Coordinates of C-alpha atoms and ligand atoms in Angstrom, one line a residue:
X1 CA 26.0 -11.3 -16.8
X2 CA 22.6 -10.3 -17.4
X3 CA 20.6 -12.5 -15.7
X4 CA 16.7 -12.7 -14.6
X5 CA 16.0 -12.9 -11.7
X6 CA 19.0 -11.0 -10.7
X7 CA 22.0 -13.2 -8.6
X8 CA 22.9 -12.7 -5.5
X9 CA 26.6 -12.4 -7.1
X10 CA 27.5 -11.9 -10.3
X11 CA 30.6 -10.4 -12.4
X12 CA 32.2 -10.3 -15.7
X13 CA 35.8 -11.0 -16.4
X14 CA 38.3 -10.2 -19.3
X15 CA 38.3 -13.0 -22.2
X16 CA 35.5 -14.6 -23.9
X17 CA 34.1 -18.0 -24.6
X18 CA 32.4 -19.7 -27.5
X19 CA 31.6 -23.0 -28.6
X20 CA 30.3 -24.8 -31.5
X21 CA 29.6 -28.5 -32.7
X22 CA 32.6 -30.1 -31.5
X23 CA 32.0 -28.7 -28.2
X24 CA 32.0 -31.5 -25.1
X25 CA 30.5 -31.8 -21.8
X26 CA 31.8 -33.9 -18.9
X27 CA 28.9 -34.1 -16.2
X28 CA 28.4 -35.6 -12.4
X29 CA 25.9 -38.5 -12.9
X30 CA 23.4 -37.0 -10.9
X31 CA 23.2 -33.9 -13.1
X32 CA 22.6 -36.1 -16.8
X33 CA 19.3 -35.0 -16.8
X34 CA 20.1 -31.0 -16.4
X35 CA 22.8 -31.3 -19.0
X36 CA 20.7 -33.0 -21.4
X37 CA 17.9 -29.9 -21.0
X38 CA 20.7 -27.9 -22.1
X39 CA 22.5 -29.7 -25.0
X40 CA 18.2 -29.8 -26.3
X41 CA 18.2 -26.0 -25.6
X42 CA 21.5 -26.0 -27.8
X43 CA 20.4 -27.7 -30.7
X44 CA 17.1 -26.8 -30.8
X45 CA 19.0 -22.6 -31.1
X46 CA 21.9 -23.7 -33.1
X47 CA 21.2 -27.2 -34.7
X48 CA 24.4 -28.8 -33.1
X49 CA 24.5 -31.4 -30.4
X50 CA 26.7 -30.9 -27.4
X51 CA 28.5 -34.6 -26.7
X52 CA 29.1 -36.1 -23.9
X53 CA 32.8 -37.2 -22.7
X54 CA 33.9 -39.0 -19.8
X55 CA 37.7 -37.2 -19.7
X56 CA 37.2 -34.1 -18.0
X57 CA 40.1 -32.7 -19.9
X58 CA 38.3 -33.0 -23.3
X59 CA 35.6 -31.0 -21.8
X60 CA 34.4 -27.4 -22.7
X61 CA 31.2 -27.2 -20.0
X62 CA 31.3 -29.3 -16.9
X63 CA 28.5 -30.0 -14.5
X64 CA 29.9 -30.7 -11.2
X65 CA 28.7 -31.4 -7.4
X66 CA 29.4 -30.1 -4.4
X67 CA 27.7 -30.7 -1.4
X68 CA 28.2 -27.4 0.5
X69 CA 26.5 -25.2 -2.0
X70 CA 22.9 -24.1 -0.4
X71 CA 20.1 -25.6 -1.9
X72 CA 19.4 -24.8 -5.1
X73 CA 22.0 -22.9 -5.5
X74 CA 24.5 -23.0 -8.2
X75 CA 28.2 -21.5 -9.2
X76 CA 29.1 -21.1 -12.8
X77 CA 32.4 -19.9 -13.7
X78 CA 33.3 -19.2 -17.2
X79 CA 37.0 -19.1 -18.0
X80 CA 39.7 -19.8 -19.9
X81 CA 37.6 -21.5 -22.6
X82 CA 35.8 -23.9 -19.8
X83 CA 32.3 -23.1 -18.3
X84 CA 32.2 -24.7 -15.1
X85 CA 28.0 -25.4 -13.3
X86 CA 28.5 -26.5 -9.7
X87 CA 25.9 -27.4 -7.7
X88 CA 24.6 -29.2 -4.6
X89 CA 21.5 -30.8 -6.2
X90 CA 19.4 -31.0 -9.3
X91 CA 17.4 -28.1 -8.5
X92 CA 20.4 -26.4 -8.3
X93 CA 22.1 -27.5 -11.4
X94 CA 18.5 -26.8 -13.3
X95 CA 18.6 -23.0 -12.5
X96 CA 22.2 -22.7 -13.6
X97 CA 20.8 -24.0 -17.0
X98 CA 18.1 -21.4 -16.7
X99 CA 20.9 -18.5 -16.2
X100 CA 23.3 -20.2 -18.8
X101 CA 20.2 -20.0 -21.7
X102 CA 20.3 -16.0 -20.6
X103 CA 24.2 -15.6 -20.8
X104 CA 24.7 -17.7 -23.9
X105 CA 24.4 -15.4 -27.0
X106 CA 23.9 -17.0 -30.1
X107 CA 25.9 -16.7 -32.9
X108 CA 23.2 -18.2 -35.5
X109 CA 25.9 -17.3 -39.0
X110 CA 28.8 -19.1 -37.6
X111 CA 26.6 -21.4 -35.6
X112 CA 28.1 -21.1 -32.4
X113 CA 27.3 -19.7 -28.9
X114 CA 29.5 -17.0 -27.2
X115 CA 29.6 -14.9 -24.4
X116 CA 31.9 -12.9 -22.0
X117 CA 33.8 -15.0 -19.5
X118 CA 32.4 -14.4 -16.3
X119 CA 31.4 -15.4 -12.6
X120 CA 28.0 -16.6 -11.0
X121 CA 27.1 -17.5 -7.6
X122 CA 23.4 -17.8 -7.0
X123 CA 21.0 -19.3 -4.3
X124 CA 17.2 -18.2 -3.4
X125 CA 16.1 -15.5 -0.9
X126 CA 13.1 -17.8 -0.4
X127 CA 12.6 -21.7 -0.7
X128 CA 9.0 -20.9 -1.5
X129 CA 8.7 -18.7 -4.3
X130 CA 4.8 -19.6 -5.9
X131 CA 2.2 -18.5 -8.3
X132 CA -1.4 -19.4 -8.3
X133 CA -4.0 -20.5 -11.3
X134 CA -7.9 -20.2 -10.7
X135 CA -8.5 -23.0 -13.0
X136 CA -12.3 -23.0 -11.7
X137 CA -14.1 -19.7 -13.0
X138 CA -12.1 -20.5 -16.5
X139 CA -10.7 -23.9 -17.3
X140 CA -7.3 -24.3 -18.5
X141 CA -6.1 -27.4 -19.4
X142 CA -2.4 -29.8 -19.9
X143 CA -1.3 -27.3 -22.5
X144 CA -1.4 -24.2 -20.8
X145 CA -0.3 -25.8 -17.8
X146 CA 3.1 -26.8 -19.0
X147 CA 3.9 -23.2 -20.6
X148 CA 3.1 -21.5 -17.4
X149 CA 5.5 -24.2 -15.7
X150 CA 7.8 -23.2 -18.5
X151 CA 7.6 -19.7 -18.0
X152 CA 8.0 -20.0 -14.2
X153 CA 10.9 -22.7 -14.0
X154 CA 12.6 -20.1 -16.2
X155 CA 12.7 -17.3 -13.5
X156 CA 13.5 -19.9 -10.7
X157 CA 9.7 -19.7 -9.5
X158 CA 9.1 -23.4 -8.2
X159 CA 5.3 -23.6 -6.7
X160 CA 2.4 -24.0 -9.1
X161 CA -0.7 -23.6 -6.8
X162 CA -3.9 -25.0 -8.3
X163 CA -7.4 -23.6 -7.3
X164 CA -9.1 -26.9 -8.8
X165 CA -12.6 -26.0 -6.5
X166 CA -14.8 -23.1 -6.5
X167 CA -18.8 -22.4 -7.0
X168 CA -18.3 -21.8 -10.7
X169 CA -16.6 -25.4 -10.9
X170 CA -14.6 -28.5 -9.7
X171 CA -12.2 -29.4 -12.6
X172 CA -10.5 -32.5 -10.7
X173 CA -11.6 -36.4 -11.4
X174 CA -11.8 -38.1 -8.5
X175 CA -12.9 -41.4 -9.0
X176 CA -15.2 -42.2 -5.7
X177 CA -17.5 -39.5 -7.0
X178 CA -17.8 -39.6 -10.3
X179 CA -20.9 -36.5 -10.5
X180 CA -18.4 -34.1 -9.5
X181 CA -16.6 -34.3 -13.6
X182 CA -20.5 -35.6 -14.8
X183 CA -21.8 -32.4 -13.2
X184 CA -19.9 -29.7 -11.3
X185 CA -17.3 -29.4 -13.9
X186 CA -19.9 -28.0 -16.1
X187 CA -22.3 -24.9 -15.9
X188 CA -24.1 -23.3 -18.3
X189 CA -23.7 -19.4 -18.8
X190 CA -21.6 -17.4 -16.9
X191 CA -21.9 -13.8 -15.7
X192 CA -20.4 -11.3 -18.2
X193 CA -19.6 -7.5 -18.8
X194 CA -20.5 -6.2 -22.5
X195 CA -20.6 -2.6 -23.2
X196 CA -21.2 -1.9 -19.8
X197 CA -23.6 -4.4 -18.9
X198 CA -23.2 -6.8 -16.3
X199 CA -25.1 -10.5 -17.5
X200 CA -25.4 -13.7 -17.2
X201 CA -25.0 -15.5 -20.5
X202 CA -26.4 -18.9 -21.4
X203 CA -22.7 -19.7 -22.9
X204 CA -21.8 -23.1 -21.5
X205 CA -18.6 -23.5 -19.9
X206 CA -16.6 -27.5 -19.0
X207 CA -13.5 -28.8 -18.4
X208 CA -11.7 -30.8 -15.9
X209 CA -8.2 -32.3 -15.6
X210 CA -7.9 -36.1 -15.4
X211 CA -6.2 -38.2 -13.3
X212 CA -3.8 -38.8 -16.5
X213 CA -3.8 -35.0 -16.7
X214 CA -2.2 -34.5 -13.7
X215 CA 0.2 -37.0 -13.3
X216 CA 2.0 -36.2 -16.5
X217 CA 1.4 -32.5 -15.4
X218 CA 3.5 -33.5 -12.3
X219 CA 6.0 -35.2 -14.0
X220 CA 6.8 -32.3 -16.4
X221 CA 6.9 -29.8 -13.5
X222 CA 9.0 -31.9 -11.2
X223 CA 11.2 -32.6 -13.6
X224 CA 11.5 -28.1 -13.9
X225 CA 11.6 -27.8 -9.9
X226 CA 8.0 -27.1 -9.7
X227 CA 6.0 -28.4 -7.0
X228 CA 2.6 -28.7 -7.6
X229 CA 0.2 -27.7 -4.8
X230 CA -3.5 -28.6 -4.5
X231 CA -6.1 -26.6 -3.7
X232 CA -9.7 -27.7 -2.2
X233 CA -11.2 -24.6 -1.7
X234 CA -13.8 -24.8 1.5
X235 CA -16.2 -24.7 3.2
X236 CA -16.5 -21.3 1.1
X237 CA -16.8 -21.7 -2.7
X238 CA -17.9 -25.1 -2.5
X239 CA -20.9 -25.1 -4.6
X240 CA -19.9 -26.7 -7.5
X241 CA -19.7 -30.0 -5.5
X242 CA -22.9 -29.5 -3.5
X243 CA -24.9 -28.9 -7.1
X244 CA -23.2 -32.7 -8.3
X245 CA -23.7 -33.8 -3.9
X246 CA -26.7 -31.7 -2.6
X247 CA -26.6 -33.9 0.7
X248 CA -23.0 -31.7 1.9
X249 CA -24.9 -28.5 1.9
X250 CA -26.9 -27.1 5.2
X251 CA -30.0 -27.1 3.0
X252 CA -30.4 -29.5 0.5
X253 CA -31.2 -27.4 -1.9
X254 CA -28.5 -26.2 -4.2
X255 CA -29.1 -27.4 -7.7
X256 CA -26.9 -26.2 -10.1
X257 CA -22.8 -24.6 -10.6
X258 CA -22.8 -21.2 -10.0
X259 CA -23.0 -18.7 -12.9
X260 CA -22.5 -15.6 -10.9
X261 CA -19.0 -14.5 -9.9
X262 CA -19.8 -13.8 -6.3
X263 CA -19.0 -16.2 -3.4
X264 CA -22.2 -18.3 -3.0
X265 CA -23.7 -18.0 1.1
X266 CA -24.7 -22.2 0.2
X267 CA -21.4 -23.8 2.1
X268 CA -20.5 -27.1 2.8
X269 CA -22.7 -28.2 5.9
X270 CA -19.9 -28.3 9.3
X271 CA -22.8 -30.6 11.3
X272 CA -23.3 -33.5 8.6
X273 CA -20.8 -36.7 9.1
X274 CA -21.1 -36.9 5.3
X275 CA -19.5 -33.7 4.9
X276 CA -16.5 -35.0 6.2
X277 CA -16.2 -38.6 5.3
X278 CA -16.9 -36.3 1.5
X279 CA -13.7 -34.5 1.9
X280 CA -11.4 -37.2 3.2
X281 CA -12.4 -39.7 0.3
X282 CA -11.8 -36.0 -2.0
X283 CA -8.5 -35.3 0.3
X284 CA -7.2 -39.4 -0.4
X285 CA -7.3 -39.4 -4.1
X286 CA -5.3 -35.9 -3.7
X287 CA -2.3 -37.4 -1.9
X288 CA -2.1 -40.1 -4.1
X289 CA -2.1 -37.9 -7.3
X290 CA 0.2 -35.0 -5.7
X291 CA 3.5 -35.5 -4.4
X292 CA 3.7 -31.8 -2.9
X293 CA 3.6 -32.1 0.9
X294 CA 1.2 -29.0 0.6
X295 CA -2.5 -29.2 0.7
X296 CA -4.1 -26.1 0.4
X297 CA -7.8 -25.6 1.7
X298 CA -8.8 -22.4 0.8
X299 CA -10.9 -21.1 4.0
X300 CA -11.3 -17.6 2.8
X301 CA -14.5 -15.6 2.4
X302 CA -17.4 -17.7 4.5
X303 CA -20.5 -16.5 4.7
X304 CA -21.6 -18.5 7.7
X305 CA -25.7 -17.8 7.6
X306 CA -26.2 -21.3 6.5
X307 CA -24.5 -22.6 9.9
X308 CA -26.4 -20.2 12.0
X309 CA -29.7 -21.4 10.4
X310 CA -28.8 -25.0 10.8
X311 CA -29.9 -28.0 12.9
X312 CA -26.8 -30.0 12.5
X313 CA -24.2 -27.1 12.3
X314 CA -25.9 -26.0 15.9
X315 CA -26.2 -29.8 17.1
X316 CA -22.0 -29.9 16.4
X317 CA -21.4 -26.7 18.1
X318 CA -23.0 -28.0 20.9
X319 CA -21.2 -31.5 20.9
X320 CA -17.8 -29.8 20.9
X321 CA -18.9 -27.1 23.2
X322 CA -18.0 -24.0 20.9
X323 CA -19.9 -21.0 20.4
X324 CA -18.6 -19.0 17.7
X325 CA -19.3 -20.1 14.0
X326 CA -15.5 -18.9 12.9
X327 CA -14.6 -21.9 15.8
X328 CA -16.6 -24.2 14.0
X329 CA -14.9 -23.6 10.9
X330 CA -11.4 -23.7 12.5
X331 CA -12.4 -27.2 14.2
X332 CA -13.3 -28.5 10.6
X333 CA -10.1 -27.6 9.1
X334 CA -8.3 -29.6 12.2
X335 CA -10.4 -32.7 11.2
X336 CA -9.1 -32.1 7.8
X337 CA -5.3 -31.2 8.7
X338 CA -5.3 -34.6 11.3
X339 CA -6.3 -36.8 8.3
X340 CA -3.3 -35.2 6.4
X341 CA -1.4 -35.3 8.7
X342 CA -1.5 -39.0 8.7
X343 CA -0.4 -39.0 4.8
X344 CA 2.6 -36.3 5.9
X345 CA 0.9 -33.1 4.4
X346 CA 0.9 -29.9 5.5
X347 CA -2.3 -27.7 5.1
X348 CA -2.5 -23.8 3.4
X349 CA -5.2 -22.1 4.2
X350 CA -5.9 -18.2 3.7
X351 CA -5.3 -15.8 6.3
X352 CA -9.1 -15.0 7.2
X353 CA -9.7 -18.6 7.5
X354 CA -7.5 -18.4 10.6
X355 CA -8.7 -18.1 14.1
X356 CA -6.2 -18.2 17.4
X357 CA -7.0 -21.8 17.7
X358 CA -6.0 -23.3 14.6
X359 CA -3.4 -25.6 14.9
X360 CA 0.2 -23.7 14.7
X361 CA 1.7 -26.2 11.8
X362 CA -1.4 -24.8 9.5
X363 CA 0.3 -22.8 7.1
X364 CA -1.3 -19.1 6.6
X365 CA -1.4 -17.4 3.3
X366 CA -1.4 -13.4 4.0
X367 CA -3.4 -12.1 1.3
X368 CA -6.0 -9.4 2.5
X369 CA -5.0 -5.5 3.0
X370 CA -2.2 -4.8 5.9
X371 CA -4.8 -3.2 7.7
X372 CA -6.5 -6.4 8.1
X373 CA -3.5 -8.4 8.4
X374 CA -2.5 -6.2 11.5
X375 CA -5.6 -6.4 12.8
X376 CA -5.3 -10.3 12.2
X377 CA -1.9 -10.5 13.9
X378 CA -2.7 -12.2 16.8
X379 CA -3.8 -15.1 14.7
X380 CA -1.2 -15.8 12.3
X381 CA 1.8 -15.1 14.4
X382 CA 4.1 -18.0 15.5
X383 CA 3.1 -19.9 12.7
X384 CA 4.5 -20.6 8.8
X385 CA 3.4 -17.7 6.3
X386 CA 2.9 -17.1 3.0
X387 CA 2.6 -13.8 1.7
X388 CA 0.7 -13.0 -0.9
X389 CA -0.4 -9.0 -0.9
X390 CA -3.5 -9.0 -3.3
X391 CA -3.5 -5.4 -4.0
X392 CA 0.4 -6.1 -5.2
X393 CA 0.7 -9.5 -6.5
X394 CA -3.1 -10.5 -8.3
X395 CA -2.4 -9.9 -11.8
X396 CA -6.3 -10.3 -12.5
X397 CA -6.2 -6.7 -11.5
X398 CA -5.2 -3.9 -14.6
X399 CA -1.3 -3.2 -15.0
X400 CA -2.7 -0.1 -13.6
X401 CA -3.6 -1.3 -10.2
X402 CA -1.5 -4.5 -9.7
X403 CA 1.9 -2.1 -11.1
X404 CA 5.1 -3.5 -12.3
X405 CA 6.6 -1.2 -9.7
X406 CA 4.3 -2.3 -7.0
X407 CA 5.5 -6.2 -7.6
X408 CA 8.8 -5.2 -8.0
X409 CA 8.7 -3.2 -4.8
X410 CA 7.1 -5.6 -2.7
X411 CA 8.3 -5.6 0.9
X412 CA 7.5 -9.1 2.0
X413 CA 8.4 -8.8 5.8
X414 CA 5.9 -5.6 5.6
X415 CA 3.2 -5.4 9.0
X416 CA 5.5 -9.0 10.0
X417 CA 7.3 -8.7 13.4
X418 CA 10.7 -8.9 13.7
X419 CA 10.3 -12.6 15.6
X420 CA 8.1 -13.9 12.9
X421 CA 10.2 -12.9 9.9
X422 CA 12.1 -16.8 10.0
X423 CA 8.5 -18.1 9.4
X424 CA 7.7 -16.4 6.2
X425 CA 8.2 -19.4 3.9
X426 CA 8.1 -16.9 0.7
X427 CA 5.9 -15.1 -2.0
X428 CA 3.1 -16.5 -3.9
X429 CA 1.1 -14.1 -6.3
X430 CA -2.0 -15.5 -8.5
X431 CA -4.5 -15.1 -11.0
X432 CA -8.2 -15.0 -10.0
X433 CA -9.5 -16.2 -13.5
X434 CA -13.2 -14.7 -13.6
X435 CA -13.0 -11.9 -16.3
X436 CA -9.7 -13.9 -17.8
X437 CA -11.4 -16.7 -20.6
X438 CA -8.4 -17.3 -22.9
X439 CA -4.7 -18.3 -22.9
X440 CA -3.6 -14.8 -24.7
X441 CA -6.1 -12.7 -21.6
X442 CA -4.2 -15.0 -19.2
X443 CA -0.4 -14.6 -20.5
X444 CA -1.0 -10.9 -21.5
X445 CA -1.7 -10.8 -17.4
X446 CA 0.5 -12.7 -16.5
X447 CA 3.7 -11.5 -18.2
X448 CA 5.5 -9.4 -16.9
X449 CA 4.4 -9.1 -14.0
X450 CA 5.5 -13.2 -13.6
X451 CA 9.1 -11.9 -13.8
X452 CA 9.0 -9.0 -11.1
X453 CA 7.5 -11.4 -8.8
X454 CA 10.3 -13.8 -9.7
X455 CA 12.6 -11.2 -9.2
X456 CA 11.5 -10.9 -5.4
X457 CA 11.0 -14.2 -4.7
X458 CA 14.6 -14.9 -5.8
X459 CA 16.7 -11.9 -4.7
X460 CA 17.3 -9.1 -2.3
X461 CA 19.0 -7.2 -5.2
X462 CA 16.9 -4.9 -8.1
X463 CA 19.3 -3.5 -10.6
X464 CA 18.8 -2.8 -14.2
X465 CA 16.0 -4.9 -14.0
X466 CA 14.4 -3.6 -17.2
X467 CA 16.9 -4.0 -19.1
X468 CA 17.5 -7.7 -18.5
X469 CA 13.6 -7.9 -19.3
X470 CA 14.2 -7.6 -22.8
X471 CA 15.9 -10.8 -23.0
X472 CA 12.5 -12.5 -21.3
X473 CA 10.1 -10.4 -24.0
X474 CA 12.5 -11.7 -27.2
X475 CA 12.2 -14.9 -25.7
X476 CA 8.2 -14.3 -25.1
X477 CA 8.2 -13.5 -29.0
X478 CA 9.7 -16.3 -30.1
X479 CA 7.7 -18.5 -27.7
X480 CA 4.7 -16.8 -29.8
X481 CA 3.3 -15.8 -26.0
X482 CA 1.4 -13.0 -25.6
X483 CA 2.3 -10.4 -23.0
X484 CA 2.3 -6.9 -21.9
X485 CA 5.5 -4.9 -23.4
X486 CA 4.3 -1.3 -22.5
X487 CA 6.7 -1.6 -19.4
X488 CA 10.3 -2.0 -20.9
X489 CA 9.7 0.4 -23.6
X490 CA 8.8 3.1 -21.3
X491 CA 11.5 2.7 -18.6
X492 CA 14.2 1.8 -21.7
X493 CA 13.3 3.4 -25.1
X494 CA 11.8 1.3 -27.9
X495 CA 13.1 -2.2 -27.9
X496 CA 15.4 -2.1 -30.7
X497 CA 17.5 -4.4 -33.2
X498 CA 19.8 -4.4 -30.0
X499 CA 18.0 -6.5 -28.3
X500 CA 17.2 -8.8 -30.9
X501 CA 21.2 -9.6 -31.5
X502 CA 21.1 -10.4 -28.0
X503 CA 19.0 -13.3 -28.5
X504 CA 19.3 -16.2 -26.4
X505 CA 18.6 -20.1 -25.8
Ligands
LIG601 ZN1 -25.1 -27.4 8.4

């Protein structure tokens, strides 16, 4: 049973199984929607419909419930002419479609699927398992969205975090402050590297996702096990807004989106009451357009010379009797996490936004080196983590720095004491998006690495992981995506014929 990300239990058995048109399926109401993504799978491979029956008996695949299994986790058991999906919920039932599409061979001549009998039984190592999108130095719109939600629900990754805020761009509507699509969704020329020369172009550069946008972007993920997660990135990288809002900055004086790629010292003023009443309005609209309970505010990367130099940052301090400028940060964030708190979210923010008094149900994403991290320990103990090793898991880097074996070797509970290992939620890795301008530049970074990082989100195990790669790259063919194959020809040979009759759903 070849199967990406690998199970936590798999075998094969003696006999076989195949089907064809007058196959049947007998499923648990609750699962409809699961067995319908794979009868579509089915014809859309083979050109027959799988029906439905209601006498079990009569029934070739069965989808069936039960309660005990973890969370989405599933058992498949293939036998005696019967594939049996059991599950505890949807989730659950979903991913055993995932691993069936990878198991099913198709037989395209005699129009029928086969494979060898067999046994499954699967859950996740981590219930957060998440990638991230900079959709703010380059836009990328519904389109690409749903294919990387594709791609991900595939390998059993289930959190698409969105970086809709940066200096380069805001690319969310939010309909209380209409300049922020009229304005800072839109800059005009961009820095660049040609033939060795660093620039900054006069090529305009636009795009934003509408409330529409999202919601059906929502739907379509939900409806794959992905969770959506927002991401207002601030008080750092908050220029965009201030060029469409010039009131939220310490100055006044910021005037247009950022073309450079470096984090802009202009930040969102922590003294002004507009700064705040800003956000919340921002933060409303959010929570009524995500379902996720995360919210992710950035925090990484402040320049704070702004706050120094300012009369209201230094009036606040004063007010709330702090007298660092990393405390002023951490009490904006608690504004921020109290009024989303009230709407039951939970906040993200990066690990060097973190300080030793920011409220322990703030989420911390570990993303800078382990030196840093250790030195940072202190701070992020006791509370929920994320881990997300830059170096390791930002495929924005070259193949030859951000390695296949580096993801695939990832040690998540790495520089993590023993006490705080329950509290690492899971993995996220992400693409930073400032040299990446184009959906084939994106997917060509993206895949493979997206299925190593799976592979360690999912499961303790690595075995023969390259070869049930080649399944993923046939189906990256057909899916006309493009993506790095280097990796599987040099750790298997050439991809031959071989693994072209092994084609899939
Ligand atoms: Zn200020």
């Amino acid at each position: 049973m070849k199967i990406l990300p690998i199970p936590q239990k798999s075998e094969n058995v003696s006999g076989s199984f195949a089907i064809n048109g007058n196959a049947k399926m007998f499923c648990d109401s609750e699962f409809i929607a699961q067995a319908e993504m794979l009868a579509d799978l089915v014809y859309e491979s083979c050109g027959f419909f799988l029906q439905f029956t209601d006498v079990i008996t009569e029934a070739q695949i069965i989808f069936s419930k039960d309660a005990a299994l973890p969370a989405e986790g599933y058992v498949i058991m293939i036998n005696r002419g019967i594939a049996t999906v059991t599950s505890s919920d949807k989730a659950g039932a979903f991913y055993a479609v995932q691993s069936l599409r990878q198991i099913f061979n198709l037989d395209v001549k005699q129009r029928r699927i086969a494979c060898a009998d067999g046994y499954v039984e699967d859950s996740p190592r981590f219930a957060y398992r998440g990638f991230m999108l900079d959709i703010a130095r380059h836009f990328f719109g519904l389109d690409v969205l749903k294919t990387l939600v594709d791609v991900m629900s595939q390998v059993k990754l289930n959190v698409l975090h969105l970086h809709l805020t940066d200096d380069q761009g805001f690319r969310l509507q939010i309909d209380k402050y209409p300049l922020l699509t009229e304005i800072a969704s839109r800059r005009f020329g961009s820095e660049v590297n040609r033939n060795g020369e660093t620039y900054v172009d006069d090529v305009p550069h636009e795009g934003y996702l509408t409330k529409q946008d999202v919601r059906e972007l929502v739907a379509y993920a939900s409806a794959r096990n992905v969770d959506i997660v927002p991401e207002i990135d601030l008080p750092g990288h908050f220029v965009a807004a201030i060029a469409a809002y010039p009131d939220l900055s310490c100055t006044g004086s910021v005037s247009e989106v950022r073309k450079k790629w470096s984090a802009s010292k202009d930040i969102l003023c922590a003294g002004n009451d507009k700064s705040y009443r800003f956000v919340n309005d921002v933060l409303d609209e959010i929570c009524e357009l995500f379902p996720s309970r995360y919210v992710h505010l950035g925090g990484e990367e402040v320049a704070k010379d702004r706050w120094c130099n300012c009369k209201l940052c230094r009036e606040r301090m004063a007010d709330l009797r702090i007298d660092s400028l990393e405390e002023l940060q951490t009490h904006m964030i608690e504004m921020f996490r109290v009024h989303l708190e009230e709407k039951g979210k939970t906040v993200i923010i990066r690990n060097d936004g973190v300080t030793k008094n920011t409220d322990k149900r703030v989420v911390s994403q570990l993303w800078t080196a382990t030196k840093h991290r250790r030195a940072s320990y202190e701070t992020v103990s006791g509370r929920p983590l994320i881990v997300s090793p830059r170096k390791k898991v930002n495929f924005n880097h070259d193949y030859n720095v951000a390695t296949m074996k580096g993801v695939l070797g990832l040690k998540p509970f790495r520089g993590i004491r023993k006490a705080d290992r329950d509290n690492v939620l899971g993995i996220e890795g992400a693409i930073w998006t400032q040299r990446v301008e184009n959906e084939e530049q994106l997917f060509f970074n993206i895949l493979p690495r997206l299925d190593a990082l799976a592979e360690c989100a999912w499961s303790k195990r690595r075995k023969d992981f390259y070869i049930r790669l080649q399944k993923r790259l046939a189906y990256y063919d057909k899916a006309g995506l493009c993506y790095n194959g280097k990796f599987v020809r040099n750790a298997v040979g050439n991809r031959s014929d071989k693994a072209r009759q092994g084609d899939t759903l």
